[in-house]
Amino acid sequence: MASKSLKPPKQPPKNPKKQWSLNDFEIGKPLGKGKFGRVYLAREVKSGFIVALKVIFKEQIEKYRLHHQLKREMEIQTSLRHPNVLRLYGWFHDEERIYLILEYAHGGELYRELRKTGRLSEKQAAIYIASLTQALAYCHEKHVIHRDIKPENLLLDHEGRLKIADFGWSVQSRSKRHTMCGTLDYLAPEMVENKAHDYAVDNWTLGILCYEFLYGVPPFEAERQTDTFRRIMKVDLSFPSTPDVSAEAKDLISQLLVKDSSKRLSLQKIMEHPWVIKNVTSHDTII
């Protein structure tokens, strides 16, 4: 696929009732590989629109009994329309595979950027946190809890705009949930303790990410899994002397990493926090 094709038309192919097939796409380079399949750059032949095609092997879905989870993920992500949430345009399948037609995020995983730079500036961290906060506020209004926000699940588009991806652990519910899920370093205390949880688990993760953006590592990281669990349950939070991080950033993190989920800073209060206001101006593209 020629490089000039990377500038797609502004509008994705619009035909929700269309029966897609592999013949509708030109397949390009691989973009990534996961436990259940691979992701490829692709171009819809008729419109020339560039997408990411996620190929999932049915054999793996059957082996791990993930039919319900995948169906829920697809239904939730298709219903969401927000500039900071990766779009799922549609899907189709053949005998062996399921294909998800996803928005293409040219910048790749935020995880890669973070590993390359080590840590982010306070301004860049605040822009990402503001973007995430607005996206999660939209999700929560739709009664969607993501439950697995981490740098690997955050993508960047060609303008550097952040996109929440991978809704594999998400759930749409008005009531509290009991399934322990997500990724260890990002789990809220109520999940670690197998207690009921709600939207506040996503707010906790914003505190974890803010810390990781500024210090380069998650706050409760430990060599042994059991030690990480213990540190999360105790909220064993400390701020190293280096790198130099502002008092406002530490205050925001401290108000999010609170064991009592009802006392965590709300998403609205995050946007009103002095650290966000100081670092995110009207000229910054956060949506």
Short mmCIF file of C-alpha atoms in Angstrom, two decimals, residues 73-200:
data_model
loop_
_atom_site.label_atom_id
_atom_site.label_comp_id
_atom_site.label_asym_id
_atom_site.label_seq_id
_atom_site.Cartn_x
_atom_site.Cartn_y
_atom_site.Cartn_z
CA GLU A 73 -17.29 -5.41 23.52
CA MET A 74 -18.51 -5.01 19.94
CA GLU A 75 -21.95 -3.75 20.97
CA ILE A 76 -20.52 -1.21 23.42
CA GLN A 77 -17.77 0.16 21.16
CA THR A 78 -20.09 0.46 18.14
CA SER A 79 -22.52 2.57 20.17
CA LEU A 80 -19.90 5.11 21.34
CA ARG A 81 -19.28 8.35 19.41
CA HIS A 82 -16.64 10.57 21.01
CA PRO A 83 -13.47 12.17 19.57
CA ASN A 84 -11.36 10.42 22.24
CA VAL A 85 -12.92 6.95 21.82
CA LEU A 86 -11.70 4.72 18.99
CA ARG A 87 -14.56 4.01 16.57
CA LEU A 88 -15.70 0.52 15.67
CA TYR A 89 -17.33 0.98 12.26
CA GLY A 90 -18.59 -2.58 11.77
CA TRP A 91 -17.64 -6.25 11.58
CA PHE A 92 -18.00 -9.41 9.51
CA HIS A 93 -16.83 -13.02 9.72
CA ASP A 94 -15.94 -16.10 7.71
CA GLU A 95 -15.57 -19.74 8.73
CA GLU A 96 -12.39 -19.21 10.76
CA ARG A 97 -12.17 -15.54 11.66
CA ILE A 98 -14.06 -12.49 12.93
CA TYR A 99 -13.03 -9.12 11.46
CA LEU A 100 -13.53 -5.82 13.32
CA ILE A 101 -13.38 -2.65 11.17
CA LEU A 102 -11.75 -0.08 13.46
CA GLU A 103 -10.68 3.54 13.22
CA TYR A 104 -6.99 3.73 12.28
CA ALA A 105 -4.83 5.49 14.89
CA HIS A 106 -1.68 6.48 12.99
CA GLY A 107 0.34 7.33 16.12
CA GLY A 108 0.04 3.85 17.65
CA GLU A 109 0.04 3.02 21.35
CA LEU A 110 0.71 5.67 23.97
CA TYR A 111 2.61 2.89 25.76
CA ARG A 112 5.30 3.05 23.06
CA GLU A 113 5.68 6.80 23.39
CA LEU A 114 5.92 6.52 27.16
CA ARG A 115 8.59 3.79 26.97
CA LYS A 116 10.55 5.81 24.40
CA THR A 117 10.56 9.08 26.37
CA GLY A 118 10.59 7.54 29.87
CA ARG A 119 8.09 10.10 31.15
CA LEU A 120 5.95 12.97 29.88
CA SER A 121 6.09 16.70 30.55
CA GLU A 122 3.42 17.98 32.93
CA LYS A 123 1.71 19.83 30.07
CA GLN A 124 1.52 16.74 27.85
CA ALA A 125 0.41 14.56 30.78
CA ALA A 126 -2.34 17.06 31.64
CA ILE A 127 -3.59 17.16 28.03
CA TYR A 128 -3.86 13.35 27.97
CA ILE A 129 -5.55 13.26 31.40
CA ALA A 130 -8.05 15.93 30.30
CA SER A 131 -8.78 13.99 27.08
CA LEU A 132 -9.27 10.77 29.02
CA THR A 133 -11.45 12.47 31.62
CA GLN A 134 -13.79 13.85 28.95
CA ALA A 135 -13.98 10.48 27.17
CA LEU A 136 -14.71 8.63 30.43
CA ALA A 137 -17.35 11.21 31.41
CA TYR A 138 -19.08 10.46 28.09
CA CYS A 139 -18.77 6.68 28.65
CA HIS A 140 -20.11 6.93 32.21
CA GLU A 141 -23.09 8.98 30.98
CA LYS A 142 -23.83 5.99 28.72
CA HIS A 143 -23.44 3.70 31.78
CA VAL A 144 -20.23 2.19 30.34
CA ILE A 145 -17.35 1.38 32.71
CA HIS A 146 -14.13 0.68 30.79
CA ARG A 147 -12.28 -1.21 33.59
CA ASP A 148 -8.98 -1.58 31.72
CA ILE A 149 -7.56 1.90 31.07
CA LYS A 150 -3.77 1.58 30.65
CA PRO A 151 -1.15 2.95 28.21
CA GLU A 152 -1.40 -0.13 25.95
CA ASN A 153 -5.12 0.57 25.47
CA LEU A 154 -4.66 4.25 24.61
CA LEU A 155 -3.89 5.10 20.98
CA LEU A 156 -2.85 8.33 19.25
CA ASP A 157 -4.19 9.53 15.91
CA HIS A 158 -2.23 11.43 13.23
CA GLU A 159 -2.76 14.71 15.14
CA GLY A 160 -1.62 13.23 18.46
CA ARG A 161 -5.18 13.07 19.78
CA LEU A 162 -5.71 10.36 22.38
CA LYS A 163 -8.20 7.54 21.70
CA ILE A 164 -9.47 4.96 24.21
CA ALA A 165 -9.37 1.51 22.58
CA ASP A 166 -9.96 -2.11 23.58
CA PHE A 167 -13.31 -2.38 25.35
CA GLY A 168 -12.76 -6.08 26.09
CA TRP A 169 -13.32 -5.68 29.85
CA SER A 170 -15.92 -2.92 29.60
CA VAL A 171 -19.46 -3.33 30.83
CA GLN A 172 -22.68 -1.34 30.39
CA SER A 173 -24.55 -1.35 33.67
CA ARG A 174 -26.31 0.94 36.15
CA SER A 175 -25.62 -1.44 39.05
CA LYS A 176 -22.42 -2.37 40.85
CA ARG A 177 -20.33 -5.19 39.38
CA HIS A 178 -18.38 -8.02 41.01
CA THR A 179 -16.06 -9.40 38.29
CA MET A 180 -12.39 -8.87 39.03
CA CYS A 181 -10.85 -7.80 35.73
CA GLY A 182 -8.28 -5.48 34.21
CA THR A 183 -4.52 -5.28 34.67
CA LEU A 184 -2.81 -5.66 38.06
CA ASP A 185 -0.91 -2.33 38.36
CA TYR A 186 -4.09 -0.42 37.46
CA LEU A 187 -6.63 -2.26 39.66
CA ALA A 188 -8.58 -0.27 42.23
CA PRO A 189 -8.57 -1.51 45.87
CA GLU A 190 -12.23 -2.62 45.68
CA MET A 191 -11.34 -4.91 42.77
CA VAL A 192 -8.27 -6.33 44.52
CA GLU A 193 -10.43 -7.05 47.57
CA ASN A 194 -13.16 -8.66 45.41
CA LYS A 195 -15.76 -6.10 46.49
CA ALA A 196 -18.52 -4.63 44.33
CA HIS A 197 -17.33 -1.80 42.10
CA ASP A 198 -18.73 0.95 39.89
CA TYR A 199 -17.55 3.83 37.66
CA ALA A 200 -15.08 4.97 40.34
#
